[in-house]
Coordinates of C-alpha atoms in Angstrom, one line a residue:
X1 CA 28.7 48.7 32.6
X2 CA 29.4 52.4 32.5
X3 CA 30.0 54.8 35.5
X4 CA 26.3 55.2 36.2
X5 CA 25.7 51.5 36.6
X6 CA 23.7 50.9 33.4
X7 CA 24.4 48.2 31.0
X8 CA 25.6 49.4 27.6
X9 CA 23.3 48.6 24.7
X10 CA 26.1 47.0 22.7
X11 CA 26.7 44.5 25.5
X12 CA 23.0 43.6 25.5
X13 CA 23.0 43.1 21.7
X14 CA 26.2 41.0 21.9
X15 CA 24.8 38.7 24.6
X16 CA 21.6 38.3 22.7
X17 CA 23.4 37.4 19.5
X18 CA 25.7 35.0 21.3
X19 CA 22.7 33.2 22.9
X20 CA 20.8 33.1 19.6
X21 CA 23.8 31.5 17.8
X22 CA 24.4 29.0 20.6
X23 CA 20.7 27.9 20.6
X24 CA 20.7 27.6 16.8
X25 CA 23.8 25.5 16.9
X26 CA 22.3 23.2 19.6
X27 CA 19.1 22.7 17.5
X28 CA 21.2 21.9 14.4
X29 CA 23.2 19.3 16.4
X30 CA 20.1 17.8 17.8
X31 CA 18.5 17.4 14.3
X32 CA 21.7 15.9 12.9
X33 CA 21.8 13.3 15.7
X34 CA 18.2 12.3 15.0
X35 CA 19.0 11.9 11.3
X36 CA 22.0 9.8 12.2
X37 CA 20.0 7.5 14.4
X38 CA 17.3 7.2 11.7
X39 CA 19.9 6.4 9.0
X40 CA 21.6 3.9 11.3
X41 CA 18.2 2.1 11.9
X42 CA 17.5 2.1 8.1
X43 CA 20.8 0.3 7.4
X44 CA 20.1 -2.2 10.2
X45 CA 16.7 -3.0 8.8
X46 CA 18.1 -3.3 5.3
X47 CA 20.7 -5.7 6.6
X48 CA 18.0 -7.8 8.3
X49 CA 16.1 -7.9 5.0
X50 CA 19.2 -9.0 3.1
X51 CA 19.8 -11.8 5.6
X52 CA 16.2 -12.8 5.2
X53 CA 16.5 -13.0 1.5
X54 CA 19.3 -15.5 1.8
X55 CA 17.4 -17.5 4.5
X56 CA 14.3 -17.6 2.2
X57 CA 16.3 -18.9 -0.7
X58 CA 17.7 -21.6 1.6
X59 CA 14.3 -22.6 2.9
X60 CA 12.7 -22.6 -0.6
X61 CA 15.0 -25.4 -1.5
X62 CA 13.5 -27.7 1.1
X63 CA 10.0 -26.2 1.2
X64 CA 9.1 -24.6 -2.1
X65 CA 5.5 -23.6 -1.0
X66 CA 6.2 -21.0 1.8
X67 CA 3.3 -18.6 2.2
X68 CA 4.6 -16.6 5.2
X69 CA 7.7 -16.6 7.2
X70 CA 8.8 -14.6 10.3
X71 CA 12.5 -14.2 11.0
X72 CA 13.5 -12.6 14.3
X73 CA 16.9 -10.9 14.8
X74 CA 18.4 -9.1 17.8
X75 CA 17.6 -5.7 16.1
X76 CA 14.1 -6.5 15.0
X77 CA 11.8 -8.8 13.0
X78 CA 11.4 -9.5 9.3
X79 CA 8.1 -10.7 7.9
X80 CA 8.1 -12.5 4.5
X81 CA 4.8 -12.9 2.6
X82 CA 4.2 -14.6 -0.7
X83 CA 2.3 -12.1 -3.0
X84 CA 2.4 -13.9 -6.3
X85 CA 3.9 -17.1 -7.8
X86 CA 7.6 -16.2 -7.3
X87 CA 7.2 -12.8 -5.6
X88 CA 7.7 -12.2 -1.9
X89 CA 7.3 -9.1 0.2
X90 CA 9.8 -8.4 2.9
X91 CA 8.7 -6.1 5.8
X92 CA 11.5 -5.2 8.3
X93 CA 10.5 -3.8 11.6
X94 CA 13.1 -2.3 13.9
X95 CA 13.0 -2.6 17.7
X96 CA 13.9 1.0 18.0
X97 CA 11.4 3.9 17.8
X98 CA 13.2 5.8 15.0
X99 CA 12.1 3.6 12.1
X100 CA 8.8 1.8 11.9
X101 CA 9.1 -0.4 8.9
X102 CA 10.5 -0.9 5.4
X103 CA 8.8 -3.0 2.8
X104 CA 10.3 -4.3 -0.5
X105 CA 9.1 -6.8 -3.1
X106 CA 11.5 -9.3 -4.6
X107 CA 10.9 -11.6 -7.6
X108 CA 12.7 -14.9 -7.5
X109 CA 13.5 -16.6 -10.9
X110 CA 12.9 -20.3 -11.3

């Protein structure tokens, strides 16, 4: 403030720039945290699908004609569907809201 009680224009500009930078930094941080959660969920679902592949191979030894299989884990559910003779589709669904589902198709040799 100067002697007349008015705020200097340079102070107003400085405060405006400081608030703009801090708001921008906050938005960047928020987006990075959302991306981190989505990536974390992706890896959790991929891990469930990998576990389901091993479980399917184990169950195919005792029951070779599996058409559909549901595997439930603490982090979500994996649905296995037979699409062709030796082809299965794995659909992993997370319990969290960040990632809805991932589907992959795997061919098993004889």
